[in-house]
Every structure is written in C-alpha cells, then in structure tokens.
Amino acid sequence: MTAAGADLTLRHPVERFTLDNGLRVVLAPDRSVPVVAVTVFYDVGMRNEPEGRTGFAHLFEHVMFQGSAHVPKMEHARLVQAAGGTFNGSTHQDYTNYYEALPAEALERALFLEADRMAAPAITEENLRNQIDVVKEEIRVNVLNRPYGAFPWLQLPQIAFESFANTHDGYGSFVDLESSTVADAEDFFSRYYAPGNAVLCIGGDLDVGETERLVRRWFGPVEAREVPPTPYTGEPSPTTVRRDVVEDRLAPAPAVALGWRVPDPVGDLDTYLGTVLLAELLSEGDASRLERRLVHDDRLAVAQSSYVGLFGDPFDVRDATLLTTQVHHPAAVPVEDVLAAVHEEIGRVATDGVSAEELARVQARTSAQLLRQADSVLGRTLAFAGAELVHGRAELAGELAARLAAVTPDAVQVAAKGLDPGTAAILELRATGGAR
C-alpha cells in the first residue's frame, strides 16, 4: 500500500475559545493517558527584532524563566519538577514558545505558572544582566567555538535575502546584547507578550469544561494590551545568483550550502508541500538522489542534507524561507564539482520527474515522522499550537500527513523546476585552520 492509499488524517478533537483579553485558547483532550501538556506560543520571533537589538527575542525567552510576580527565581523549575513534569522554551524565526508536560493532576499548577509570567515577568537589571551573560556563553559554545557553528543557518540568509528581518543574526551580536536595557525589555514585553498576541494550547487528559474554567481563572485577569500587526517578511523572488565565502578555522573540511527561495508556506501551502517532499527525495536515506550521487557514486562529499526552513521544521515558518542543500566535502574536491552535481541531480527531477514508487517511499517516511510526533501528548500539543499561530488552524497539524501523501509526482517536478541554478544563494565555507 502506498502512503496515499491510507487514511493518515489525525482526527483529534479540538476545542477553542478566546478570552476577553484576546488570548486564543485551544484544547485537545485525550483521556487515554493521565498526562497533560501546556504550551504558550507568542507571535514574536527573531524576525520581529528591531535593528540594534539582534538576539533580543532569544534573550527575552531566557528572562521569562527568571521568575514572575508570584513565582521567585528558580521556583518555576522546582514546582514543575516536583510534580513529576518537564518544561522548556524555544525561540524561532516567527514565534517563541514555553511549555510543560506534567501528570494530569498538576494541570492547574502549569496554568498558574504560565499566567503569572504572562502577566508580570521579573524584568530587573540583575536578571537581564545575568541572562545576557548566559546567552553570550551559549553563542560562544554553539557558534564561535564550534566547527560549522554558524554554517549555514546564520550565514546563508545574509546573502539569500535582502531585508533586515530575514538577514540579521537571530542569536545576536555581543554589542547589541550588552547594550540592552531594562527599558528595552519592558517595551518588548509590553509590545509582544500581550495575551492577544499569544496562543495557549492544552492537550491530554483534561475535561474541557473544567479546563476552560481554570484558564479563565488564571489567564482572564491578565491585562489586555494592543497587539502589533504581524510583520510582512516576504520578499521579491531573486533573479540572480548571490555568492559569498566564509572561513572557519575550526572546521576539519570545507563545505558549501545552496539556498533557493520556495513558495509561501502559509499562502501557498499546497505548492509548498511539493517542495518539502522534494527536499526529502533529494537527501533523506541512502536511496536519496544526492546521497547516492555525492557520497556513494562520485564520492564528492562526506555528508549532505537538504531541508526546508532554517530550523529544520518546514511547517512552523512564514514567508520568506529557503530550501537549503548543505554539503561537506573533502578538501581535494573542487567546490564547483559539488555544485555541478547538485544542480544536475535537481535538473534531472525537473526534466524527467519522479516515479510514483520513489515518491511513495518518501511520502511514507515523511508521514510516519509526523504521526510519530503526534503520538506523544506534548508533541501533538506543540504541533497544534504552532499550526494555530502560524496557519490559523490547529487542525492543520493533524491533516499534514494526509496532505503530504496526496502530493503528486507532477507537484514535485514543479518544485524542482523552481530550484533554478541561476537564482541560488551559494555560501562556500573554507576550512582555514590547517593541519592540527
């Protein structure tokens, strides 16, 4: 049976309501396991940062864990872990999220914690300064002192796009981070952390009526504030090749990344799905086109990958975004040989298309990944929240596997035709550290 022959739609019940302060609430009950997940997605990410405040969305995520009006520093972690739960948060291009997974009996505890920091996080000089130091150390560890640390996710956008929103370093420069003030943080909170700029999604073992009562109790009193318009981050399609070179003294071997603009993930989702499957067809597994060509047959590369979206999740991003092909190759292999092989393999798909059998294998793997993610209460709740925030429909998260399974070979061929060698952004990384 092919993926398209199965009913892959996740028909999970979803309830929604909106509080008077504008907070959108999505409930996804599942009484099969006594676990709940609580997540709050704020419609603010790296692309919302103003010039001179690069890295601020991520910095503020850290600040939100430093206590709130009724929760001292470190108490959030203690209360969640004491209940047997886990918690975290993350910053993305278009949103910042916070979440807990706990035993069902601890639901109200999680709601209290999230409501308290939505209402009044502890924005103090001490908290801001120590979190700036934490973020700077994170940048040192993950970017500055790691081979390929910024490649290509921080470096490729600088040549692939034009606007500040799409090109700047979302991790932040030390200059911008160090010059941040409490007033900046308070303004950022007031502007972007309004309840009307957020989605609260709760999944798992919950009673809808009782959960709505608890949500209204804890989140209802949070003050309503004006909600900023969602910024337009789309850009005109490129018409030329853009190319640059970076040097990495820590890298053991050179690498190259190619980025192509792809259809609008929200406004043109059906076309975009063909691009998502094309990336999988090109690079996932030993049977993929680029793995066979670059690694096994021609031995031009030691590793390759293709993906849509800078953070690797193609379904939680707005326009504009890229399909990126990343290749690590031996120093003896000229980068032009690598580029020629990549363009040739994509060209074959564009010219000859793809068989239904090959596409079915890719669809089965991609759909299985989505369904595995939805198998856990936390994974499903995060997916619902992201779909509600980015696409306006939590239910889309349960439909994606089936929609991918319905993509035709023609759609994948059209996607390949969109990866024009004449419009690629190419970032070459040279390993300059020498023998060590």
Short mmCIF file of C-alpha atoms in Angstrom, two decimals, residues 200-401:
data_model
loop_
_atom_site.label_atom_id
_atom_site.label_comp_id
_atom_site.label_asym_id
_atom_site.label_seq_id
_atom_site.Cartn_x
_atom_site.Cartn_y
_atom_site.Cartn_z
CA LEU A 200 -2.46 28.84 24.78
CA CYS A 201 -2.78 25.19 23.81
CA ILE A 202 -3.54 22.44 26.32
CA GLY A 203 -3.60 18.78 25.38
CA GLY A 204 -4.03 15.46 27.11
CA ASP A 205 -6.13 14.14 29.96
CA LEU A 206 -8.44 17.07 30.56
CA ASP A 207 -12.10 17.85 30.99
CA VAL A 208 -13.00 20.63 28.57
CA GLY A 209 -15.43 22.45 30.86
CA GLU A 210 -13.20 22.31 33.92
CA THR A 211 -10.13 23.30 31.92
CA GLU A 212 -11.93 26.31 30.47
CA ARG A 213 -12.88 27.35 34.00
CA LEU A 214 -9.24 27.12 35.11
CA VAL A 215 -8.00 29.01 32.07
CA ARG A 216 -10.45 31.82 32.71
CA ARG A 217 -9.49 31.90 36.39
CA TRP A 218 -5.76 32.28 35.80
CA PHE A 219 -5.45 33.96 32.40
CA GLY A 220 -8.63 36.03 32.42
CA PRO A 221 -7.20 38.72 34.75
CA VAL A 222 -4.11 39.28 32.56
CA GLU A 223 -4.33 42.81 31.25
CA ALA A 224 -5.31 43.24 27.61
CA ARG A 225 -2.91 45.30 25.53
CA GLU A 226 -2.70 46.45 21.94
CA VAL A 227 -1.45 43.71 19.63
CA PRO A 228 1.15 44.60 16.99
CA PRO A 229 0.37 43.67 13.38
CA THR A 230 2.11 40.56 12.06
CA PRO A 231 5.08 41.91 10.10
CA TYR A 232 5.29 41.15 6.41
CA THR A 233 8.52 39.22 5.90
CA GLY A 234 8.07 38.13 2.28
CA GLU A 235 10.49 39.39 -0.35
CA PRO A 236 10.59 39.57 -4.15
CA SER A 237 11.98 36.41 -5.74
CA PRO A 238 15.69 36.66 -6.64
CA THR A 239 16.72 36.86 -10.29
CA THR A 240 20.46 36.27 -10.00
CA VAL A 241 22.99 34.07 -8.26
CA ARG A 242 24.28 35.51 -4.99
CA ARG A 243 27.52 34.06 -3.67
CA ASP A 244 29.87 34.55 -0.76
CA VAL A 245 32.73 32.83 1.07
CA VAL A 246 33.26 32.39 4.81
CA GLU A 247 36.29 31.00 6.60
CA ASP A 248 36.18 28.59 9.53
CA ARG A 249 39.45 27.89 11.33
CA LEU A 250 37.82 25.09 13.39
CA ALA A 251 36.26 23.16 10.51
CA PRO A 252 38.04 19.93 9.56
CA ALA A 253 36.84 20.08 5.94
CA PRO A 254 35.23 22.58 3.56
CA ALA A 255 31.51 22.78 2.91
CA VAL A 256 29.05 24.55 0.68
CA ALA A 257 25.40 25.47 1.10
CA LEU A 258 22.90 26.37 -1.60
CA GLY A 259 19.63 28.11 -0.80
CA TRP A 260 16.62 28.62 -3.03
CA ARG A 261 13.52 30.64 -2.31
CA VAL A 262 10.43 28.44 -2.10
CA PRO A 263 6.66 29.07 -2.24
CA ASP A 264 4.91 30.82 0.65
CA PRO A 265 4.49 28.17 3.40
CA VAL A 266 1.20 29.74 4.53
CA GLY A 267 -0.32 31.44 1.49
CA ASP A 268 0.62 28.70 -1.00
CA LEU A 269 0.77 25.61 1.20
CA ASP A 270 -0.23 23.07 -1.45
CA THR A 271 2.63 24.11 -3.75
CA TYR A 272 4.96 24.33 -0.79
CA LEU A 273 4.26 20.70 0.15
CA GLY A 274 5.80 19.61 -3.15
CA THR A 275 8.98 21.41 -2.13
CA VAL A 276 9.01 19.72 1.28
CA LEU A 277 8.86 16.30 -0.37
CA LEU A 278 11.49 17.31 -2.92
CA ALA A 279 13.94 18.06 -0.08
CA GLU A 280 13.26 14.61 1.39
CA LEU A 281 13.64 12.93 -2.00
CA LEU A 282 16.97 14.65 -2.56
CA SER A 283 18.66 13.87 0.71
CA GLU A 284 16.94 11.54 3.17
CA GLY A 285 18.28 8.00 3.36
CA ASP A 286 20.83 6.01 1.39
CA ALA A 287 18.49 5.77 -1.60
CA SER A 288 18.07 9.55 -1.93
CA ARG A 289 19.30 11.30 -5.06
CA LEU A 290 22.09 13.39 -3.55
CA GLU A 291 23.25 10.72 -1.09
CA ARG A 292 23.74 8.26 -3.96
CA ARG A 293 25.33 10.77 -6.30
CA LEU A 294 27.56 12.79 -3.99
CA VAL A 295 28.53 10.29 -1.29
CA HIS A 296 28.35 6.82 -2.84
CA ASP A 297 28.80 7.10 -6.61
CA ASP A 298 31.02 10.11 -7.31
CA ARG A 299 32.49 10.40 -3.79
CA LEU A 300 32.36 14.17 -3.93
CA ALA A 301 31.09 14.53 -0.38
CA VAL A 302 31.33 13.04 3.07
CA ALA A 303 27.88 14.26 4.12
CA GLN A 304 24.89 16.06 2.62
CA SER A 305 21.44 17.19 3.69
CA SER A 306 18.53 19.14 2.26
CA TYR A 307 15.77 20.73 4.29
CA VAL A 308 13.15 23.45 4.16
CA GLY A 309 13.13 26.14 6.83
CA LEU A 310 16.24 27.30 8.66
CA PHE A 311 15.27 25.44 11.84
CA GLY A 312 14.51 22.17 10.09
CA ASP A 313 10.73 22.24 10.64
CA PRO A 314 9.04 23.21 7.38
CA PHE A 315 5.60 23.74 8.91
CA ASP A 316 6.21 26.37 11.58
CA VAL A 317 7.58 29.16 9.38
CA ARG A 318 6.13 32.01 7.37
CA ASP A 319 7.34 33.50 4.11
CA ALA A 320 10.12 34.00 3.13
CA THR A 321 12.10 30.81 3.57
CA LEU A 322 14.53 28.53 1.77
CA LEU A 323 15.17 25.02 0.63
CA THR A 324 18.78 24.53 1.69
CA THR A 325 21.18 21.89 0.42
CA GLN A 326 24.27 21.54 2.60
CA VAL A 327 27.30 19.52 1.50
CA HIS A 328 30.51 18.76 3.38
CA HIS A 329 33.26 17.65 1.02
CA PRO A 330 36.96 16.67 1.06
CA ALA A 331 39.44 19.48 0.54
CA ALA A 332 40.69 17.79 -2.63
CA VAL A 333 37.25 18.06 -4.25
CA PRO A 334 36.68 21.41 -6.00
CA VAL A 335 33.52 23.15 -4.82
CA GLU A 336 32.48 23.69 -8.42
CA ASP A 337 32.30 19.92 -8.91
CA VAL A 338 29.96 19.66 -5.95
CA LEU A 339 27.76 22.48 -7.21
CA ALA A 340 27.59 21.00 -10.70
CA ALA A 341 26.50 17.61 -9.34
CA VAL A 342 23.80 19.14 -7.11
CA HIS A 343 22.40 21.21 -9.97
CA GLU A 344 22.48 18.18 -12.27
CA GLU A 345 20.55 15.95 -9.88
CA ILE A 346 17.91 18.60 -9.28
CA GLY A 347 17.76 19.18 -13.02
CA ARG A 348 17.01 15.50 -13.58
CA VAL A 349 13.98 15.72 -11.33
CA ALA A 350 12.90 18.91 -13.08
CA THR A 351 13.27 17.35 -16.53
CA ASP A 352 12.38 13.70 -16.02
CA GLY A 353 10.14 13.90 -12.99
CA VAL A 354 9.91 11.28 -10.28
CA SER A 355 8.24 7.89 -10.31
CA ALA A 356 5.18 7.21 -8.19
CA GLU A 357 7.10 4.45 -6.40
CA GLU A 358 10.02 6.67 -5.41
CA LEU A 359 7.68 9.40 -4.25
CA ALA A 360 5.61 6.92 -2.25
CA ARG A 361 8.69 5.86 -0.28
CA VAL A 362 9.42 9.48 0.58
CA GLN A 363 5.80 10.18 1.48
CA ALA A 364 5.63 7.15 3.75
CA ARG A 365 8.73 8.24 5.67
CA THR A 366 7.62 11.87 5.98
CA SER A 367 4.10 10.98 7.06
CA ALA A 368 5.44 8.49 9.60
CA GLN A 369 7.62 11.21 11.14
CA LEU A 370 4.61 13.49 11.59
CA LEU A 371 2.49 10.71 13.06
CA ARG A 372 5.25 9.72 15.49
CA GLN A 373 5.47 13.32 16.64
CA ALA A 374 1.71 13.36 17.21
CA ASP A 375 1.89 10.14 19.23
CA SER A 376 3.07 11.96 22.36
CA VAL A 377 0.79 14.40 24.16
CA LEU A 378 3.50 17.08 24.20
CA GLY A 379 4.43 16.64 20.53
CA ARG A 380 0.80 16.82 19.46
CA THR A 381 0.09 19.86 21.64
CA LEU A 382 3.11 21.74 20.31
CA ALA A 383 2.07 20.93 16.74
CA PHE A 384 -1.49 22.14 17.34
CA ALA A 385 -0.25 25.37 18.91
CA GLY A 386 2.17 26.08 16.07
CA ALA A 387 -0.46 25.42 13.43
CA GLU A 388 -2.94 27.69 15.21
CA LEU A 389 -0.44 30.52 15.48
CA VAL A 390 1.19 30.32 12.05
CA HIS A 391 -1.66 28.98 9.91
CA GLY A 392 -4.72 29.99 11.94
CA ARG A 393 -5.91 26.36 12.20
CA ALA A 394 -4.71 23.95 14.85
CA GLU A 395 -6.43 21.14 12.93
CA LEU A 396 -3.91 21.52 10.10
CA ALA A 397 -1.34 19.70 12.25
CA GLY A 398 -3.48 16.58 12.08
CA GLU A 399 -4.00 16.91 8.31
CA LEU A 400 -0.41 17.35 7.17
CA ALA A 401 0.45 13.66 6.87
#
